Coordinates of C-alpha atoms in Angstrom, one line a residue:
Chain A
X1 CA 100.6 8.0 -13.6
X2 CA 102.5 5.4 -12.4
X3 CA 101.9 2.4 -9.9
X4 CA 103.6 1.3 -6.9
X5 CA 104.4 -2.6 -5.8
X6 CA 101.6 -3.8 -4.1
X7 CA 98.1 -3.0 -3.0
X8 CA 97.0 0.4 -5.1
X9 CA 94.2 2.4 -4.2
X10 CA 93.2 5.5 -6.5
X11 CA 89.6 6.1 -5.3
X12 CA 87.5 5.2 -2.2
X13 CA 83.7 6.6 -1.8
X14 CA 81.2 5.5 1.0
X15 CA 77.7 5.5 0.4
X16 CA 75.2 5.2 2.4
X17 CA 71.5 4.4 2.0
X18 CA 69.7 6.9 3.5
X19 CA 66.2 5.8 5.5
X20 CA 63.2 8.6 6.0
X21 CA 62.1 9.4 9.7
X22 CA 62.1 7.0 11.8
X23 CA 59.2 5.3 13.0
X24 CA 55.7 5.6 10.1
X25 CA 55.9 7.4 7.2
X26 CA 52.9 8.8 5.2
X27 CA 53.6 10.3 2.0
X28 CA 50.7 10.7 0.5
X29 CA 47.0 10.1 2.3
X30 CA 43.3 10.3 0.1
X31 CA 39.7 10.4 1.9
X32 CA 37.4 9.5 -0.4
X33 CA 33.7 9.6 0.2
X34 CA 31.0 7.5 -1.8
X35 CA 28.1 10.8 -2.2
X36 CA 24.5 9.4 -2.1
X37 CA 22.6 11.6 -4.4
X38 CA 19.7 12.4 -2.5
X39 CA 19.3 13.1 1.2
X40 CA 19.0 10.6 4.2
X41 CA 15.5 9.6 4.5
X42 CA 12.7 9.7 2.5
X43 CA 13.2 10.9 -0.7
X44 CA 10.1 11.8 -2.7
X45 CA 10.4 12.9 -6.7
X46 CA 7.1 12.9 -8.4
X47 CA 3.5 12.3 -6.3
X48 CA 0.6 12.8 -8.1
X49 CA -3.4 11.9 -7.3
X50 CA -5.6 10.2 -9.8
X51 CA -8.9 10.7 -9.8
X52 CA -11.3 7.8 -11.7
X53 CA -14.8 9.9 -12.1
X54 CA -17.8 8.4 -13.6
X55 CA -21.4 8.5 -13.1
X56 CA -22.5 10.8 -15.1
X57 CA -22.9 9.1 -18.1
X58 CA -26.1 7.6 -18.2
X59 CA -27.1 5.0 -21.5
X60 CA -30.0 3.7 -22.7
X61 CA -31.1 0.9 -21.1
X62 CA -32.8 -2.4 -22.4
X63 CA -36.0 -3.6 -22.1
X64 CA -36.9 -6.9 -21.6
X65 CA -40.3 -9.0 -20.2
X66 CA -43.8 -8.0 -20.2
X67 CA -45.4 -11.2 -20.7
X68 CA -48.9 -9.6 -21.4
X69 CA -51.9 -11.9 -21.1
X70 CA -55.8 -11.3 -21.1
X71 CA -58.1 -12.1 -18.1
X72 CA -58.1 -15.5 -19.0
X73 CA -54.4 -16.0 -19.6
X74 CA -54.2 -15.6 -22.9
X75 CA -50.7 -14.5 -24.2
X76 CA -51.1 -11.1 -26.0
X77 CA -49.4 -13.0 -29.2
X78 CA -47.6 -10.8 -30.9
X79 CA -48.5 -7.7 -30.0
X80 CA -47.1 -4.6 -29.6
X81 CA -46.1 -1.7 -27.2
X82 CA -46.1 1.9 -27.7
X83 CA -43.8 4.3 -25.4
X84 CA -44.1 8.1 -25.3
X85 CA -42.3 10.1 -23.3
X86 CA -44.1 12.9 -20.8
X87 CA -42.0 15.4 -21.5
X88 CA -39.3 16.9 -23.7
X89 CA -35.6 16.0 -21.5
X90 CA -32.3 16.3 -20.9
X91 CA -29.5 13.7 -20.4
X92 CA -26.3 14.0 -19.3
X93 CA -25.8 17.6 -19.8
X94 CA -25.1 17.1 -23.6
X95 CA -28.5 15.3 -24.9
X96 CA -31.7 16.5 -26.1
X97 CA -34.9 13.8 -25.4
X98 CA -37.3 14.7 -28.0
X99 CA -41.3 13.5 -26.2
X100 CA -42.9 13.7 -29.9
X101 CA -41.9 10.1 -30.9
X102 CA -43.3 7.2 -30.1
X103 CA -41.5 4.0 -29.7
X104 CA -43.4 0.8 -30.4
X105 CA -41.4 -2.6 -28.9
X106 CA -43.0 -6.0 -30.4
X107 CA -44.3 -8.9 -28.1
X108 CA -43.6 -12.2 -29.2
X109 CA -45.8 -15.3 -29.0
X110 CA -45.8 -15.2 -25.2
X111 CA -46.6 -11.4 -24.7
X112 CA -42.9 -10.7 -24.3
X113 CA -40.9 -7.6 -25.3
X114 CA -38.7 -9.1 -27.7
X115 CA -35.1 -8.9 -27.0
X116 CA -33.6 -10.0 -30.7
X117 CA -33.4 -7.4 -32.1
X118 CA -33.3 -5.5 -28.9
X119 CA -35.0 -2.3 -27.7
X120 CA -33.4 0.3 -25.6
X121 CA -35.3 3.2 -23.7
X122 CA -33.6 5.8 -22.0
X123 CA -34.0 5.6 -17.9
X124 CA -36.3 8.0 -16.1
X125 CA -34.2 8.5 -13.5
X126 CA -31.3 9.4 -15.7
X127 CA -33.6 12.4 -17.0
X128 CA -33.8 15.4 -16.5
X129 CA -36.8 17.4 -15.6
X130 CA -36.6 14.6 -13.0
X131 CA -39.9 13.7 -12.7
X132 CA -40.8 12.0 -16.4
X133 CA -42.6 8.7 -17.3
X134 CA -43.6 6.9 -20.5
X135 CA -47.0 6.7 -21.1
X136 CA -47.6 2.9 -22.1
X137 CA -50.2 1.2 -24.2
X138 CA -50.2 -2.5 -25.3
X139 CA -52.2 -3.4 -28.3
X140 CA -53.1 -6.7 -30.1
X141 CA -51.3 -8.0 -33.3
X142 CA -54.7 -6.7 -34.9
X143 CA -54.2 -2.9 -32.9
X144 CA -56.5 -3.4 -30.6
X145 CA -55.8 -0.8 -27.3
X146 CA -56.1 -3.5 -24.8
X147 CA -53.8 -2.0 -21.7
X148 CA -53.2 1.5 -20.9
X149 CA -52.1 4.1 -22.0
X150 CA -51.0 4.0 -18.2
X151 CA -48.0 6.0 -17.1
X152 CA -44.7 3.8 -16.4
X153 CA -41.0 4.5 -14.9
X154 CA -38.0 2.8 -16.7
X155 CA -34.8 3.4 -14.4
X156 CA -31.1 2.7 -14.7
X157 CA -31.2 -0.1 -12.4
X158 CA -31.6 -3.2 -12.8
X159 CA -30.1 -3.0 -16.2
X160 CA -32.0 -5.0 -18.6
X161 CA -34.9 -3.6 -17.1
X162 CA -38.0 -6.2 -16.7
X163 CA -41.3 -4.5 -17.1
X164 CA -42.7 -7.6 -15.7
X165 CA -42.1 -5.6 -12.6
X166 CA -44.4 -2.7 -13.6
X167 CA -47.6 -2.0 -11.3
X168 CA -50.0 -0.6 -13.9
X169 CA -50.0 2.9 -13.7
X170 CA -47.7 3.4 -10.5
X171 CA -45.1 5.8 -11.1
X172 CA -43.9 6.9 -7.7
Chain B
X1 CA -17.5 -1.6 -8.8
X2 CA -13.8 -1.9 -8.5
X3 CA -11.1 0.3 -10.5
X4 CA -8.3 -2.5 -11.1
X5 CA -5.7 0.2 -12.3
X6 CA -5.1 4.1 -13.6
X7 CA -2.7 6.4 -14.6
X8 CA -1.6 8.2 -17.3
X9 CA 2.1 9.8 -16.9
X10 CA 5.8 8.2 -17.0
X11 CA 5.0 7.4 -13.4
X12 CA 2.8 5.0 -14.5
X13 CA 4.6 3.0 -16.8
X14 CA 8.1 2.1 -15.2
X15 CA 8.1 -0.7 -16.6
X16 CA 8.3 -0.6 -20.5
X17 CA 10.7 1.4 -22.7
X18 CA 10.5 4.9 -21.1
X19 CA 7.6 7.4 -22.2
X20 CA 7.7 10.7 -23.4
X21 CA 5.1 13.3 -22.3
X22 CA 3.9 16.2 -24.2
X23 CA 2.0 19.5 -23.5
X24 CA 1.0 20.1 -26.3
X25 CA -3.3 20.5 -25.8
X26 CA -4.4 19.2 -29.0
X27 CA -2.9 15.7 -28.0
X28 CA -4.7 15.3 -24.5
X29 CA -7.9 16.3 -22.9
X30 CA -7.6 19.3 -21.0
X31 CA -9.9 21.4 -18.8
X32 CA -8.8 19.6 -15.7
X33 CA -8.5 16.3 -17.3
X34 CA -5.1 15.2 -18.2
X35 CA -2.0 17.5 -18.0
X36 CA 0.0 15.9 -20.8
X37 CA 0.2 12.8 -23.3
X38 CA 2.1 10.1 -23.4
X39 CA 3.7 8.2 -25.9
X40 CA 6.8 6.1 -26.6
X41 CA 8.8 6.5 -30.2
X42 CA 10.9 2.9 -29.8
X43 CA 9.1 -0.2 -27.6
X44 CA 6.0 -0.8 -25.4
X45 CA 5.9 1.3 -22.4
X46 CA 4.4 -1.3 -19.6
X47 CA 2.2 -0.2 -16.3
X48 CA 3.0 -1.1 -13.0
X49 CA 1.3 -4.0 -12.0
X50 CA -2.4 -4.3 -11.0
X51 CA -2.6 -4.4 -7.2
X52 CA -5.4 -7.1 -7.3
X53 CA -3.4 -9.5 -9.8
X54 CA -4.1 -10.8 -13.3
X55 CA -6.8 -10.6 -14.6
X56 CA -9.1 -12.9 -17.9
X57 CA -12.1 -10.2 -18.0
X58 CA -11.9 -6.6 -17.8
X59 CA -12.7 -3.0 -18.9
X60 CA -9.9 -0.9 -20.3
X61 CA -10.3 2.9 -21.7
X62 CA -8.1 6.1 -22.6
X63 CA -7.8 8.6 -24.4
X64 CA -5.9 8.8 -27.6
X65 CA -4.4 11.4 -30.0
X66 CA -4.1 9.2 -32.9
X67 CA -1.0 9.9 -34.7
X68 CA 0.0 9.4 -38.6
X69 CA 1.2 6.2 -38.2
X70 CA 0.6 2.8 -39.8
X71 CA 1.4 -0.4 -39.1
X72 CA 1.6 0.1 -35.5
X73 CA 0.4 -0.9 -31.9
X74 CA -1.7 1.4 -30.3
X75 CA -2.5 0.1 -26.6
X76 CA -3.7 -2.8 -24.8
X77 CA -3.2 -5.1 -22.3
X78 CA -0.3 -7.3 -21.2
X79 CA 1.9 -9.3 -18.8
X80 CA 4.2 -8.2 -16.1
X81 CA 7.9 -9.7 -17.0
X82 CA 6.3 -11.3 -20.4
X83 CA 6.4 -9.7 -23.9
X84 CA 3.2 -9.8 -25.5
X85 CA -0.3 -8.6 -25.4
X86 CA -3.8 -7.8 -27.3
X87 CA -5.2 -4.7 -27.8
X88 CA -5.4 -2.2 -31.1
X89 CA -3.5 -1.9 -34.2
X90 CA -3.7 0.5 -37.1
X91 CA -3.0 -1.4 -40.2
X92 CA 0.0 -0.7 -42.5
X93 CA -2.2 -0.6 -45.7
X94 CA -4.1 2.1 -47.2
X95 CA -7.2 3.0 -45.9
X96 CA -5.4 1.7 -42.5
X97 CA -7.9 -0.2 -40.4
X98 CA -8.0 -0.3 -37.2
X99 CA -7.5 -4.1 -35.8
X100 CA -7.6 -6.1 -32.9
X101 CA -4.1 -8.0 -32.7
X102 CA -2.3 -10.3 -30.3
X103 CA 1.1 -9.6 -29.8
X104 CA 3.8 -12.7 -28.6
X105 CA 6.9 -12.7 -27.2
X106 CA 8.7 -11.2 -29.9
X107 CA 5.8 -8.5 -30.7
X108 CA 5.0 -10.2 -33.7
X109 CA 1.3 -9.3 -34.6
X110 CA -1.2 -11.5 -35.1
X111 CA -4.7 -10.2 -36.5
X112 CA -7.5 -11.1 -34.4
X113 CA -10.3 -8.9 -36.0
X114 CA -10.4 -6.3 -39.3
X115 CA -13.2 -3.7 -38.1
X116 CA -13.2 -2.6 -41.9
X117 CA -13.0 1.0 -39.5
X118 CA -10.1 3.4 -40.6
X119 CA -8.4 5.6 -38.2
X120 CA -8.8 9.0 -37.9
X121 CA -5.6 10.8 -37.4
X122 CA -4.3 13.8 -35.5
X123 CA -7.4 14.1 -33.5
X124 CA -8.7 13.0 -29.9
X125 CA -10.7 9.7 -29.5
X126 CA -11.8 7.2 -26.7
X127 CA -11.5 3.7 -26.7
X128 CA -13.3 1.2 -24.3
X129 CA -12.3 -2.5 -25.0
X130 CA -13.8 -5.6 -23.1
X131 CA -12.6 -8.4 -23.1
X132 CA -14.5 -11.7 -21.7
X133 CA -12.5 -14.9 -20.6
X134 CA -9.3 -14.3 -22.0
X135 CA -7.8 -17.6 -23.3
X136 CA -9.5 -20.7 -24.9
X137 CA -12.8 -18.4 -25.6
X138 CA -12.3 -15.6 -25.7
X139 CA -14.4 -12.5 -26.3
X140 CA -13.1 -8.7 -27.1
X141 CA -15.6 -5.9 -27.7
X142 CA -13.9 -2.5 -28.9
X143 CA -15.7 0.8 -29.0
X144 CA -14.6 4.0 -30.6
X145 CA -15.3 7.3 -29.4
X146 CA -18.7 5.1 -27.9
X147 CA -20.0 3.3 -30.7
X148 CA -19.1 -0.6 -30.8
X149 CA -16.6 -1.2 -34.3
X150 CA -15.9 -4.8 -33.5
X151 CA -15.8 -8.2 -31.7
X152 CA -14.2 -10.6 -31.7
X153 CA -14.8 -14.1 -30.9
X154 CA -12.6 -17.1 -30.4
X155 CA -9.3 -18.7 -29.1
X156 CA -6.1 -16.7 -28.4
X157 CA -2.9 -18.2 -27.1
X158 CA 0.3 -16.1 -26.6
X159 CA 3.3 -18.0 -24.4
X160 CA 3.4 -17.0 -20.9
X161 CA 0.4 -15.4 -20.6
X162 CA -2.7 -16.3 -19.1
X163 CA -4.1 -13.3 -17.6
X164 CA -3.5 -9.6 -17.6
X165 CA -2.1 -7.7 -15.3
X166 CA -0.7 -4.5 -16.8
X167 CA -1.5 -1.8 -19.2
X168 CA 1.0 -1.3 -22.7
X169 CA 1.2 1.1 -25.2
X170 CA 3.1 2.2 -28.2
X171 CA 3.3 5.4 -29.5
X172 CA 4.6 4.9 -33.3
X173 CA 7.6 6.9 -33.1
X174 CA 7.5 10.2 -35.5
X175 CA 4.0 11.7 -35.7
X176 CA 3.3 9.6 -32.7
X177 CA 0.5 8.8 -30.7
X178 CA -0.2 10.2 -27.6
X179 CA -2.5 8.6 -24.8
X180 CA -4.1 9.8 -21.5
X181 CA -6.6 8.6 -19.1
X182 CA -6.3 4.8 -18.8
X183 CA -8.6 3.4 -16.5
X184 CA -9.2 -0.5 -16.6
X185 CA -12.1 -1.9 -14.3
X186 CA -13.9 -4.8 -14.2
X187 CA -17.4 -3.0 -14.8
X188 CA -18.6 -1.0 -18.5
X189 CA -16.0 1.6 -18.9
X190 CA -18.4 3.4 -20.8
X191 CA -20.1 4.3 -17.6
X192 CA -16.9 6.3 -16.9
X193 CA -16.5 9.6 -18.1
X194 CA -12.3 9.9 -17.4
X195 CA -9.3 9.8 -15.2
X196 CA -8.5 13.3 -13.7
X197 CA -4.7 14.1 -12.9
X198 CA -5.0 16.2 -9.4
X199 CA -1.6 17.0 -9.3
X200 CA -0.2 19.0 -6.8
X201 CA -0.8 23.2 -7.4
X202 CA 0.0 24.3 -4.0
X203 CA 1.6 24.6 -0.8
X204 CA -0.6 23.1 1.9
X205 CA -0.8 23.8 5.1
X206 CA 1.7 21.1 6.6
X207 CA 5.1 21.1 5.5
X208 CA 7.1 19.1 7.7
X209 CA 9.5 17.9 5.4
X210 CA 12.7 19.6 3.6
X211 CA 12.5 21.3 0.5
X212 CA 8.8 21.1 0.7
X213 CA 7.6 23.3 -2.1
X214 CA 4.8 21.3 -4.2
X215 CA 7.1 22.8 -6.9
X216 CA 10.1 20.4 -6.2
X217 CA 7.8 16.4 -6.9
X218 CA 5.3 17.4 -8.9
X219 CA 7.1 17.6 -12.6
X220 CA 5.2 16.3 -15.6
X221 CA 8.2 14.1 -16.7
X222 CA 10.6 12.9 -13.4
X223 CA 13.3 14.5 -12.4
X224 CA 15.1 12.6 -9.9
X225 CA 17.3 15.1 -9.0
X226 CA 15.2 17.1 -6.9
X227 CA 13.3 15.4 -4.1
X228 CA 11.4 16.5 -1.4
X229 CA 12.7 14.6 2.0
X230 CA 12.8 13.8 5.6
X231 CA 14.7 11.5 7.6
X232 CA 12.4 12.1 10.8
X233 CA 9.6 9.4 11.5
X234 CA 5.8 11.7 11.3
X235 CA 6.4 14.0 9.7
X236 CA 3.8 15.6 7.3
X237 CA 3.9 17.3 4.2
X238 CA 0.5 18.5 2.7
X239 CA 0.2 20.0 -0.9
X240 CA -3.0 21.3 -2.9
X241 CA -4.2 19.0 -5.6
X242 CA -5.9 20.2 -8.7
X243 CA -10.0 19.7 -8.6
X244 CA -11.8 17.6 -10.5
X245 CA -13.4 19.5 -13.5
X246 CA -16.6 20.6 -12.8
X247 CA -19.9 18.6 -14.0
X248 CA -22.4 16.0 -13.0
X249 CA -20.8 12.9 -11.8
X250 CA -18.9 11.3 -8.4
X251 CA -15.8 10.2 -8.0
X252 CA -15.5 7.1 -8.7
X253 CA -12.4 5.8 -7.4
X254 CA -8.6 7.3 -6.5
X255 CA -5.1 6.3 -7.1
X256 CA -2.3 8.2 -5.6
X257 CA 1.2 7.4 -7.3
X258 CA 4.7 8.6 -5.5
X259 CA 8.2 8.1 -6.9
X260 CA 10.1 7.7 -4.1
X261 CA 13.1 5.8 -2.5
X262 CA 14.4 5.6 1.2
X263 CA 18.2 6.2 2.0
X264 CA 20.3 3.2 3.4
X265 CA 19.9 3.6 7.4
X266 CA 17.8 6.1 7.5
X267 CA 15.3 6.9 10.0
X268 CA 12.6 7.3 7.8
X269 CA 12.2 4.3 5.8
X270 CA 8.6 4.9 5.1
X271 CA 5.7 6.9 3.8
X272 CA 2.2 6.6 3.7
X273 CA -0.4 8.6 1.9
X274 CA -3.9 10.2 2.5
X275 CA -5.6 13.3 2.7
X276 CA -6.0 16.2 4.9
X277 CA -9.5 17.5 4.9
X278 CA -10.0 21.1 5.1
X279 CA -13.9 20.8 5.5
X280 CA -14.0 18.5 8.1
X281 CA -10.0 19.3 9.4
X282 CA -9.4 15.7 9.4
X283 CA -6.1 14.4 8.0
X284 CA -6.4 10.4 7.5
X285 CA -3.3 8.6 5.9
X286 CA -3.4 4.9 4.9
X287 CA -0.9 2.7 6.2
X288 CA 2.8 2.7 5.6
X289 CA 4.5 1.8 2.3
X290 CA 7.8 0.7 2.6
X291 CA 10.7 1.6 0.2
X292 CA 13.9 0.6 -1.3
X293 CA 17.0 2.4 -1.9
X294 CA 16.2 3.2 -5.3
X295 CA 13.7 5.2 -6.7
X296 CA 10.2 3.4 -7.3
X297 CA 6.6 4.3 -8.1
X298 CA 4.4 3.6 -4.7
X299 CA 0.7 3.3 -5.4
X300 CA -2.0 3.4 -3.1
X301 CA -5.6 2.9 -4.7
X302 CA -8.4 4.3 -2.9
X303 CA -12.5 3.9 -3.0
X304 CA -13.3 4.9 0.5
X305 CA -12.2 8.3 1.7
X306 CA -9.7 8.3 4.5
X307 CA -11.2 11.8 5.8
X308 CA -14.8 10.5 6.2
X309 CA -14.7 7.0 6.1
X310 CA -17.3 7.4 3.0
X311 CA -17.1 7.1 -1.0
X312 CA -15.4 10.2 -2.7
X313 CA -17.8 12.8 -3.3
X314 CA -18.5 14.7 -6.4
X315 CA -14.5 16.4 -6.1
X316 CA -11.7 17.5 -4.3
X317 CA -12.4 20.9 -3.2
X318 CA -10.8 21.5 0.3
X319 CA -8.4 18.2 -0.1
X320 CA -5.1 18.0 0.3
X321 CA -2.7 15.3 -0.6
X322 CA -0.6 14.2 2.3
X323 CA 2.6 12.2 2.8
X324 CA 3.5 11.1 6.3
X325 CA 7.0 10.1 6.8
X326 CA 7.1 6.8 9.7

């Protein structure tokens, strides 16, 4: 191949860059959408009613007061009271009350039911037949019977119960 | 009288380590009593908080299946966004006494009181702990199964905490312990004879809302993935509850726990709960509980009832529990 005098031209291209459409040009378009994972609104998942139940547990209760004297004023120094129950009963649902014991609670100097230790009865009112009593004496540190026996309510409330509040013998 | 706080399922404890129920009936009391036990293999589980506050003197009792673990916490009380507590521990050594403990920050324990008592295992027992003027003097009676085992008497100090204002327990992990029935008060919790779960058994005879079954919100562990729902304002959806089990006592007091959330610009960004009365065809909700865009337990605690403007009476036959959209 040869070459003449001169300017020498073997190969001539023209290129030209090529542009899309005209005007916008979308080539490739997403929609994405953020899911909530429960409904609009109010959602609810779990509801549940408690219900707290009580009542029916009755307890012993304590017994405290007295404050026995004799018709001059006299404390009934260390003394002693003797409980029995009227009748066998029942206490919440589960509890035999057996009416052949009797329960003796000691007076102290003053005529008072002691309190250390303490003595517990179990509530007439928390009974049932529902119409018991104790039958109540009080005797002299010697064992003389110098009140009763008189017939006496112990009840749930107030707790201690105060037999200071006793009318002798007045049971409803 | 005055119920400070109840509960007894996961929905009661979102705030703690996350429990785990079971159904199995030797670890709760059933008969209409609880419907599962909980427990918790790794941390504390923590209540939500009592609606009145902290409190230095108060009644707490459950029920526990005491598992075959030693050297563990059992329950007690503690301190919303605080580690720490007091309650009862089982000792690590043999013949593994049960203690009353402190717990600080870190859940380090600190023996309060050896009741020279040991635990009985894989069986079903009631505690009732009191505990006087928490602090400086302090005084904690604990009773097992009714009879007193221990008190203690004397200072306690545990950082941050100066009151109590939430329920924890621990389960033990492997041959856990499972609890039920927590009820703390501020009166003898002896006097109490347990905490019945009424959940919902039934359709009522309202249901306003979507996906209403009483099937799809009353699961014994949550399931957040299945709601019932409204986004219209008044709407009512009514379920029946499960009675109280029969015998000789009142109702004390109610709580009614939701899990629930509201959507963001919804319609409905409320809910308030109450009963409808099929004896007296009231239906009486409180008032409105707002929500948050996540789900939450909602708690309403109850002593007067909504339908009659009375105490609760002796159970719930006729009730339904109702949820009002607003």
């Amino acid at each position: 191949m040869s070459t003449g005098t001169g300017v020498n031209v073997s190969k001539a291209n023209t290129y030209a860059v090529a542009d899309s459409q005209v005007g916008t040009t979308v080539s490739k378009a997403n929609v994405y959408a953020v899911i909530v994972s429960v409904p609009p609104g109010v959602n609810v998942t779990k509801a549940l009613v408690y219900a707290a139940v009580g009542g029916g547990l009755s307890t012993v209760n304590k017994i405290e007061g007295g404050g026995f004297v004799d018709s001059v004023g006299n404390p009934l120094a260390h003394g002693y009271l003797v409980f029995e129950l009227s009748k066998a009963a029942t206490v919440n649902n589960t509890t035999q009350i057996c009416d052949g014991y009797s329960i003796t609670i000691p007076l102290d100097a003053n005529g008072v039911a002691i309190t250390s230790p303490s003595y517990y009865l179990w509530p007439n009112d928390a009974l049932t037949p529902s119409n018991t009593f104790y039958l109540v004496s009080a005797y002299t540190a010697k064992g003389q019977l110098v009140w009763g026996p008189n017939p006496q309510l112990i009840t749930t409330n107030p707790s201690p119960f105060n037999i200071s509040s006793w009318v002798p013998g007045k049971i409803f | 009288m005055a119920t400070l706080w109840c509960g007894g399922e996961d929905i009661d404890f979102p705030n703690g380590t996350n429990t785990t129920a079971t159904t199995a009936s030797a670890k709760f009391r059933t008969g209409g009593w609880a419907r599962c036990g909980i427990s918790n293999g790794n941390m504390v589980s923590k209540s939500t908080v009592f609606p009145g506050g902290g409190v230095t003197s108060c009644w707490i009792t459950c029920q526990e299946y005491i598992g075959n673990r030693a050297g563990v916490f059992s329950f007690g009380l503690g301190k919303s966004g605080v580690n720490g507590g007091i309650g009862v521990y089982y000792a690590s050594a043999s013949p593994f006494h049960i203690q009353l403990v402190s717990l600080n920050n870190s859940f380090g324990v600190t023996v309060l009181l050896d009741t020279n008592i040991s635990r009985q295992v894989t069986s079903m027992h009631r505690w009732d702990m009191q505990v006087i003027n928490f602090g400086a003097s302090t005084t904690i009676n604990l009773y097992l199964d009714g009879a007193l085992i221990g008190t203690y008497s004397g200072a306690i100090s545990i950082p941050g905490i100066t009151n109590f204002d939430s329920v924890i327990f621990y389960g033990g992990g492997f041959d856990q312990s499972f609890f039920s029935e927590f009820i703390v008060t501020d009166v003898d919790s002896r006097s109490l004879i347990g905490l019945c779960t009424c959940a919902p058994n039934g359709n009522g005879s309202v249901q306003n809302w979507s996906n209403p079954a009483y099937t799809n919100f009353n699961p014994i562990t949550i399931n957040d993935t299945n709601s019932t729902f409204t986004n219209v304002t008044g709407q009512d959806e009514q379920v029946t509850i499960i009675n109280t089990p029969a015998g000789n006592y009142q109702i004390d007091s109610v709580k009614i726990a939701a899990r629930a959330l509201n959507t963001a610009g919804a319609v409905a960004t409320q809910v308030a709960f109450g009963f409808h009365n099929t004896n007296n065809n009231v239906t009486a909700v409180g008032s409105p509980h707002s929500l948050i865009t996540a789900f939450q337990t909602v708690e309403e605690f109850l002593t007067i009832d909504p339908t009659t403007g009375t105490g609760f009476g002796t159970n719930f036959t006729g009730y339904q529990f109702d949820m009002r959209s607003s």
